Amino acid sequence: MSGKYLVTGGAGYVGSVVAQHLLDAGHEVVVLDNLTTGFREGVPAGASFIEGDIRDAAKWLDPSYDAVLHFAAFSQVGESVAKPEKYWDNNVGGTMALLAAMRETGVRRLVFSSTAATYGEPVSTPITESDPTAPTSPYGATKLAVDHMIGGEAAAHGLGAVSLRYFNVAGAYGGCGERHDPESHLIPIVLQVALGRREAVSIFGDDYPTPDGTCIRDYIHVADLAEAHLLALDAAAPGEHLICNLGNGNGFSVREVIETARRVTGHPVPEVVAPRRGGDPAVLVASAATARERLGWNPSRADLAGIVADAWEFAQNIAGER
Ligand code: UDP
């Protein structure tokens, strides 16, 4: 059955890909985005667009919506350390306003974009949802605070909600890909080097306790991630707050990512070793057993070369636009 969905942050990377998947499945999509970090041209053609802030969600939400998918948030770990107030205000304050608007209008289903950063330094690998949450940045702390807020809203007021804790989202889908300004994520940076837009990629630390000394992350294709959101909409049950990790359960080191990019792009991609970046755990790998069991999620694009190839196609396209 088709539904009507509000997608906050639908002009951003993950939000726009999920919006496209909802449209492809025959749903009606309204994107709410204030364009502080999103791109108007990122909003899929078939979606309606409201340029506005989640703090004013009450202005736009009405009982005709079947659910909200909530992506609007600031997401730069480093910036959150320098300007924590900015993150608490938007990520937490904004979500409080959104939840209030949902309560008032009786929109009782929510899928929330949470993160592996809620766990902080892992106590074991792979990470499960019952592991301790001790975020090492204000960014992670704000996302964890929202997870707690949603849990309370479900228990007290019958919201049906799923928080999806993303590991390292990468790749592109339907012309939507990863771009931040300034860019801070590994794969887009490596591809900028391949395009000749940067001289070299800095490896942030090669003395971690991993086989090649560089950090290991669990990269997940944005289209696999998007599919989990549609399944989460179906799984959201009144009064329940389900939390699911989303990752492939495979870890790749920074050096393996760079090597893969060399193979995929055919460019040399020079590297330099730089100091560690503050707050980076050595290994972050997900157990997605809950998503598989509870959502019926079955990711099909786990191959790192395929993920990098899709990101490369997108990187070349946006380079051509400039
Ligand atoms: N990284 C790196 N050089 C860069 C950007 C990232 O070595 O220019 C490393 C970073 O320290 C981490 C991994 O690549 O170990 C993934 O970082 P990213 O920022 O893409 O995602 P995060 O894991 O922080 O969510």
Tab-separated table of C-alpha atoms and ligand atoms in Angstrom:
chain	number	residue	atom	x	y	z
A	1	MET	CA	0.000	0.000	0.000
A	2	SER	CA	1.406	3.375	-0.891
A	3	GLY	CA	1.895	6.000	1.785
A	4	LYS	CA	2.762	9.652	2.278
A	5	TYR	CA	6.092	10.308	3.963
A	6	LEU	CA	7.900	13.351	5.298
A	7	VAL	CA	11.651	13.024	4.744
A	8	THR	CA	13.589	15.536	6.822
A	9	GLY	CA	17.059	16.151	5.433
A	10	GLY	CA	16.005	14.730	2.080
A	11	ALA	CA	18.403	17.065	0.251
A	12	GLY	CA	21.356	15.361	1.917
A	13	TYR	CA	23.243	12.240	0.918
A	14	VAL	CA	21.375	9.443	2.685
A	15	GLY	CA	18.031	11.275	2.845
A	16	SER	CA	17.930	11.851	-0.903
A	17	VAL	CA	18.742	8.212	-1.686
A	18	VAL	CA	16.011	7.020	0.694
A	19	ALA	CA	13.559	9.531	-0.819
A	20	GLN	CA	14.345	8.087	-4.260
A	21	HIS	CA	13.724	4.535	-3.008
A	22	LEU	CA	10.372	5.596	-1.520
A	23	LEU	CA	9.362	7.163	-4.837
A	24	ASP	CA	10.491	4.064	-6.733
A	25	ALA	CA	8.218	2.006	-4.442
A	26	GLY	CA	5.245	4.189	-5.412
A	27	HIS	CA	5.012	6.382	-2.304
A	28	GLU	CA	4.350	10.114	-2.031
A	29	VAL	CA	7.376	11.968	-0.649
A	30	VAL	CA	7.672	15.439	0.837
A	31	VAL	CA	11.210	16.573	1.601
A	32	LEU	CA	11.806	19.103	4.388
A	33	ASP	CA	15.335	20.511	4.350
A	34	ASN	CA	16.798	23.888	5.317
A	35	LEU	CA	19.647	23.466	2.799
A	36	THR	CA	22.378	24.366	5.304
A	37	THR	CA	24.284	21.244	4.288
A	38	GLY	CA	21.967	19.695	1.683
A	39	PHE	CA	21.693	20.528	-2.006
A	40	ARG	CA	18.405	21.533	-3.649
A	41	GLU	CA	19.381	19.571	-6.769
A	42	GLY	CA	19.849	16.492	-4.592
A	43	VAL	CA	16.089	16.265	-3.926
A	44	PRO	CA	14.671	13.594	-6.261
A	45	ALA	CA	12.538	14.961	-9.092
A	46	GLY	CA	9.344	13.201	-8.001
A	47	ALA	CA	9.368	14.593	-4.434
A	48	SER	CA	7.710	17.790	-3.207
A	49	PHE	CA	10.123	20.147	-1.509
A	50	ILE	CA	9.731	22.435	1.509
A	51	GLU	CA	12.693	24.658	2.317
A	52	GLY	CA	12.356	24.850	6.073
A	53	ASP	CA	13.732	23.912	9.448
A	54	ILE	CA	12.775	20.904	11.565
A	55	ARG	CA	12.361	23.277	14.514
A	56	ASP	CA	9.300	24.572	12.633
A	57	ALA	CA	7.990	21.088	11.800
A	58	ALA	CA	4.602	21.967	13.298
A	59	LYS	CA	4.048	24.353	10.370
A	60	TRP	CA	4.144	21.561	7.828
A	61	LEU	CA	3.231	18.299	9.459
A	62	ASP	CA	-0.421	17.273	9.314
A	63	PRO	CA	-2.394	14.071	9.920
A	64	SER	CA	-2.242	13.084	6.233
A	65	TYR	CA	1.314	11.756	6.722
A	66	ASP	CA	1.818	8.049	7.384
A	67	ALA	CA	5.304	8.428	8.840
A	68	VAL	CA	8.393	10.586	9.159
A	69	LEU	CA	11.890	9.543	8.105
A	70	HIS	CA	14.253	11.810	9.983
A	71	PHE	CA	17.720	12.525	8.547
A	72	ALA	CA	18.090	16.259	9.171
A	73	ALA	CA	21.112	16.713	11.447
A	74	PHE	CA	24.638	18.035	11.553
A	75	SER	CA	27.047	15.122	11.189
A	76	GLN	CA	30.671	16.271	11.306
A	77	VAL	CA	32.421	14.742	14.302
A	78	GLY	CA	35.268	17.294	14.351
A	79	GLU	CA	32.952	20.279	14.082
A	80	SER	CA	30.817	18.891	16.902
A	81	VAL	CA	33.842	18.953	19.205
A	82	ALA	CA	34.519	22.609	18.335
A	83	LYS	CA	30.860	23.743	18.378
A	84	PRO	CA	28.873	21.331	20.578
A	85	GLU	CA	26.078	23.867	21.130
A	86	LYS	CA	25.357	23.876	17.397
A	87	TYR	CA	24.837	20.095	17.526
A	88	TRP	CA	22.675	20.052	20.658
A	89	ASP	CA	20.514	22.832	19.277
A	90	ASN	CA	19.868	21.341	15.851
A	91	ASN	CA	20.098	17.593	16.402
A	92	VAL	CA	18.389	17.423	19.792
A	93	GLY	CA	16.367	20.651	19.922
A	94	GLY	CA	15.227	20.148	16.330
A	95	THR	CA	14.160	16.562	16.980
A	96	MET	CA	12.242	17.609	20.106
A	97	ALA	CA	10.230	20.015	17.961
A	98	LEU	CA	9.689	17.323	15.343
A	99	LEU	CA	8.490	14.782	17.928
A	100	ALA	CA	6.125	17.380	19.421
A	101	ALA	CA	4.659	18.069	15.983
A	102	MET	CA	4.242	14.334	15.392
A	103	ARG	CA	2.475	13.931	18.753
A	104	GLU	CA	0.137	16.845	18.048
A	105	THR	CA	-0.805	15.652	14.576
A	106	GLY	CA	-1.042	11.977	15.499
A	107	VAL	CA	1.692	10.902	13.049
A	108	ARG	CA	2.836	7.839	14.950
A	109	ARG	CA	5.598	6.226	12.889
A	110	LEU	CA	9.244	7.274	12.733
A	111	VAL	CA	12.453	5.980	11.208
A	112	PHE	CA	15.494	7.761	12.616
A	113	SER	CA	18.978	8.082	11.179
A	114	SER	CA	21.223	7.107	14.093
A	115	THR	CA	24.877	6.168	14.017
A	116	ALA	CA	27.616	3.829	15.181
A	117	ALA	CA	29.097	6.939	16.852
A	118	THR	CA	26.585	6.319	19.688
A	119	TYR	CA	28.777	3.408	20.872
A	120	GLY	CA	32.101	5.226	21.141
A	121	GLU	CA	35.123	2.991	21.681
A	122	PRO	CA	33.812	-0.570	21.134
A	123	VAL	CA	34.103	-3.142	23.900
A	124	SER	CA	34.042	-6.033	21.411
A	125	THR	CA	33.843	-6.760	17.681
A	126	PRO	CA	31.390	-6.937	15.983
A	127	ILE	CA	29.283	-4.336	17.797
A	128	THR	CA	25.772	-5.378	18.823
A	129	GLU	CA	22.906	-3.106	19.882
A	130	SER	CA	23.160	-4.258	23.497
A	131	ASP	CA	26.784	-3.057	23.751
A	132	PRO	CA	27.448	-0.048	25.998
A	133	THR	CA	26.903	3.398	24.509
A	134	ALA	CA	29.626	5.865	25.444
A	135	PRO	CA	29.991	8.333	22.571
A	136	THR	CA	33.366	10.037	22.210
A	137	SER	CA	32.043	13.169	20.460
A	138	PRO	CA	29.180	15.624	20.908
A	139	TYR	CA	27.887	14.396	17.547
A	140	GLY	CA	27.531	10.843	18.877
A	141	ALA	CA	26.124	12.154	22.156
A	142	THR	CA	23.382	14.126	20.385
A	143	LYS	CA	22.364	11.104	18.313
A	144	LEU	CA	22.283	8.922	21.428
A	145	ALA	CA	20.208	11.555	23.250
A	146	VAL	CA	17.684	11.435	20.408
A	147	ASP	CA	17.585	7.634	20.581
A	148	HIS	CA	16.708	7.978	24.280
A	149	MET	CA	14.097	10.636	23.511
A	150	ILE	CA	12.466	8.383	20.926
A	151	GLY	CA	12.435	5.465	23.372
A	152	GLY	CA	10.523	7.587	25.873
A	153	GLU	CA	8.109	8.816	23.237
A	154	ALA	CA	7.362	5.233	22.183
A	155	ALA	CA	6.827	4.025	25.761
A	156	ALA	CA	4.754	7.000	26.920
A	157	HIS	CA	2.861	8.037	23.805
A	158	GLY	CA	2.683	5.001	21.545
A	159	LEU	CA	5.122	6.096	18.847
A	160	GLY	CA	6.307	3.214	16.666
A	161	ALA	CA	9.954	3.888	15.877
A	162	VAL	CA	13.073	2.345	14.432
A	163	SER	CA	16.542	3.858	14.936
A	164	LEU	CA	19.019	2.693	12.335
A	165	ARG	CA	22.633	2.922	13.459
A	166	TYR	CA	24.711	3.386	10.339
A	167	PHE	CA	28.314	2.327	10.101
A	168	ASN	CA	30.311	3.846	7.174
A	169	VAL	CA	27.859	4.720	4.421
A	170	ALA	CA	29.380	4.957	0.948
A	171	GLY	CA	28.642	4.568	-2.759
A	172	ALA	CA	25.979	6.325	-4.802
A	173	TYR	CA	22.578	5.609	-6.253
A	174	GLY	CA	20.502	7.201	-9.014
A	175	GLY	CA	22.725	10.281	-9.298
A	176	CYS	CA	22.785	10.879	-5.530
A	177	GLY	CA	26.135	10.520	-3.827
A	178	GLU	CA	28.293	11.738	-0.998
A	179	ARG	CA	29.501	15.328	-1.038
A	180	HIS	CA	30.279	17.552	1.866
A	181	ASP	CA	31.895	20.937	1.870
A	182	PRO	CA	34.557	20.666	3.134
A	183	GLU	CA	34.820	16.922	2.508
A	184	SER	CA	36.008	14.847	5.454
A	185	HIS	CA	35.100	11.263	4.558
A	186	LEU	CA	37.667	8.800	3.339
A	187	ILE	CA	36.174	7.466	0.081
A	188	PRO	CA	35.196	10.843	-1.454
A	189	ILE	CA	38.600	12.252	-0.464
A	190	VAL	CA	40.450	9.342	-2.054
A	191	LEU	CA	38.397	9.856	-5.218
A	192	GLN	CA	39.203	13.577	-5.251
A	193	VAL	CA	42.871	12.548	-5.276
A	194	ALA	CA	42.162	10.155	-8.159
A	195	LEU	CA	40.530	13.041	-10.027
A	196	GLY	CA	43.607	15.217	-9.462
A	197	ARG	CA	41.719	17.645	-7.210
A	198	ARG	CA	43.962	16.900	-4.227
A	199	GLU	CA	47.613	15.933	-4.232
A	200	ALA	CA	47.441	13.045	-1.776
A	201	VAL	CA	45.253	11.368	0.797
A	202	SER	CA	46.414	11.691	4.395
A	203	ILE	CA	46.233	8.438	6.332
A	204	PHE	CA	45.241	9.472	9.836
A	205	GLY	CA	47.517	7.180	11.837
A	206	ASP	CA	49.330	3.978	10.808
A	207	ASP	CA	50.141	2.778	14.316
A	208	TYR	CA	46.764	1.360	15.335
A	209	PRO	CA	46.578	-2.234	16.608
A	210	THR	CA	45.333	-3.578	13.256
A	211	PRO	CA	47.115	-5.792	10.678
A	212	ASP	CA	48.367	-2.853	8.559
A	213	GLY	CA	48.266	-0.238	11.327
A	214	THR	CA	45.380	1.774	9.833
A	215	CYS	CA	41.800	2.016	11.101
A	216	ILE	CA	39.238	-0.570	10.057
A	217	ARG	CA	35.674	0.403	9.153
A	218	ASP	CA	32.541	-1.375	7.940
A	219	TYR	CA	31.522	0.250	4.628
A	220	ILE	CA	27.907	-0.151	3.580
A	221	HIS	CA	26.393	0.758	0.214
A	222	VAL	CA	23.908	3.612	0.458
A	223	ALA	CA	21.345	1.654	-1.599
A	224	ASP	CA	21.489	-1.299	0.830
A	225	LEU	CA	21.073	1.226	3.629
A	226	ALA	CA	18.077	2.824	1.891
A	227	GLU	CA	16.358	-0.547	1.527
A	228	ALA	CA	16.594	-1.016	5.301
A	229	HIS	CA	14.598	2.209	5.781
A	230	LEU	CA	11.682	0.918	3.743
A	231	LEU	CA	11.710	-2.327	5.714
A	232	ALA	CA	11.900	-0.321	8.956
A	233	LEU	CA	8.721	1.563	8.020
A	234	ASP	CA	6.909	-1.763	7.844
A	235	ALA	CA	8.489	-3.028	11.068
A	236	ALA	CA	7.693	0.035	13.207
A	237	ALA	CA	5.113	-1.138	15.772
A	238	PRO	CA	3.113	1.168	18.081
A	239	GLY	CA	4.770	1.614	21.470
A	240	GLU	CA	8.004	-0.030	20.368
A	241	HIS	CA	11.424	1.493	19.719
A	242	LEU	CA	13.611	-0.898	17.773
A	243	ILE	CA	17.322	-0.163	17.346
A	244	CYS	CA	19.224	-1.842	14.499
A	245	ASN	CA	22.845	-1.600	13.404
A	246	LEU	CA	23.398	-1.364	9.664
A	247	GLY	CA	26.701	-2.626	8.325
A	248	ASN	CA	28.038	-5.598	6.388
A	249	GLY	CA	30.046	-7.135	9.197
A	250	ASN	CA	33.242	-6.849	7.101
A	251	GLY	CA	36.018	-4.479	8.037
A	252	PHE	CA	38.378	-2.763	5.584
A	253	SER	CA	41.437	-0.758	6.577
A	254	VAL	CA	42.201	2.743	5.297
A	255	ARG	CA	45.027	1.271	3.217
A	256	GLU	CA	42.696	-1.358	1.733
A	257	VAL	CA	40.246	1.383	0.729
A	258	ILE	CA	43.021	3.370	-0.956
A	259	GLU	CA	44.296	0.256	-2.742
A	260	THR	CA	40.765	-0.567	-3.926
A	261	ALA	CA	40.365	2.983	-5.251
A	262	ARG	CA	43.616	2.632	-7.208
A	263	ARG	CA	42.308	-0.539	-8.843
A	264	VAL	CA	38.838	0.835	-9.554
A	265	THR	CA	39.934	4.213	-10.913
A	266	GLY	CA	43.199	3.236	-12.585
A	267	HIS	CA	44.821	6.321	-11.010
A	268	PRO	CA	47.853	6.240	-8.705
A	269	VAL	CA	46.313	7.958	-5.565
A	270	PRO	CA	49.394	9.110	-3.620
A	271	GLU	CA	49.201	8.764	0.169
A	272	VAL	CA	50.991	10.368	3.100
A	273	VAL	CA	50.905	9.253	6.715
A	274	ALA	CA	49.561	11.918	9.058
A	275	PRO	CA	48.911	11.971	12.818
A	276	ARG	CA	45.879	10.168	14.228
A	277	ARG	CA	42.581	12.054	14.120
A	278	GLY	CA	41.135	12.548	17.624
A	279	GLY	CA	38.352	10.201	18.660
A	280	ASP	CA	38.854	7.540	15.949
A	281	PRO	CA	38.441	3.991	17.336
A	282	ALA	CA	40.797	1.442	15.728
A	283	VAL	CA	38.038	-0.918	14.558
A	284	LEU	CA	34.312	-0.317	13.980
A	285	VAL	CA	32.470	-3.318	12.573
A	286	ALA	CA	28.743	-3.999	12.912
A	287	SER	CA	26.732	-7.007	13.800
A	288	ALA	CA	23.581	-6.457	11.763
A	289	ALA	CA	21.895	-9.619	13.030
A	290	THR	CA	18.993	-7.588	14.464
A	291	ALA	CA	18.319	-5.855	11.133
A	292	ARG	CA	18.399	-9.199	9.363
A	293	GLU	CA	16.073	-10.873	11.863
A	294	ARG	CA	13.660	-8.079	12.681
A	295	LEU	CA	13.563	-6.174	9.374
A	296	GLY	CA	14.310	-9.060	7.013
A	297	TRP	CA	17.179	-6.952	5.650
A	298	ASN	CA	19.522	-8.670	3.229
A	299	PRO	CA	22.225	-6.353	1.860
A	300	SER	CA	23.413	-7.308	-1.620
A	301	ARG	CA	26.159	-4.766	-2.359
A	302	ALA	CA	28.792	-5.576	0.266
A	303	ASP	CA	31.689	-5.782	-2.214
A	304	LEU	CA	34.035	-2.848	-1.497
A	305	ALA	CA	35.162	-2.517	-5.135
A	306	GLY	CA	31.520	-2.192	-6.204
A	307	ILE	CA	30.856	0.448	-3.552
A	308	VAL	CA	33.937	2.429	-4.630
A	309	ALA	CA	33.022	2.035	-8.322
A	310	ASP	CA	29.584	3.604	-7.723
A	311	ALA	CA	31.148	6.430	-5.707
A	312	TRP	CA	33.687	6.933	-8.504
A	313	GLU	CA	30.990	7.288	-11.148
A	314	PHE	CA	29.264	9.917	-9.010
A	315	ALA	CA	32.544	11.752	-8.277
A	316	GLN	CA	33.313	11.975	-11.989
A	317	ASN	CA	29.823	13.291	-12.739
A	318	ILE	CA	29.942	16.087	-10.161
A	319	ALA	CA	33.479	16.959	-11.257
A	320	GLY	CA	32.119	17.334	-14.807
A	321	GLU	CA	29.367	19.702	-13.589
A	322	ARG	CA	31.800	22.161	-12.067
B	1	UDP	N1	40.523	8.824	7.190
B	1	UDP	C1	41.825	9.037	6.754
B	1	UDP	N2	42.052	10.112	5.950
B	1	UDP	C2	41.072	10.975	5.555
B	1	UDP	C3	39.747	10.739	6.007
B	1	UDP	C4	39.510	9.654	6.826
B	1	UDP	O1	42.741	8.301	7.090
B	1	UDP	O2	41.359	11.939	4.842
B	1	UDP	C5	40.249	7.654	8.049
B	1	UDP	C6	39.618	8.008	9.379
B	1	UDP	O3	40.609	8.308	10.342
B	1	UDP	C7	38.834	6.719	9.700
B	1	UDP	C8	38.438	6.199	8.315
B	1	UDP	O4	39.305	6.841	7.385
B	1	UDP	O5	39.674	5.793	10.309
B	1	UDP	C9	37.006	6.527	7.939
B	1	UDP	O6	36.804	7.907	8.194
B	1	UDP	P1	35.500	8.673	7.711
B	1	UDP	O7	35.682	10.121	8.101
B	1	UDP	O8	35.251	8.380	6.275
B	1	UDP	O9	34.324	7.998	8.534
B	1	UDP	P2	34.111	7.782	10.118
B	1	UDP	O10	34.645	6.412	10.414
B	1	UDP	O11	34.835	8.872	10.842
B	1	UDP	O12	32.633	7.853	10.262
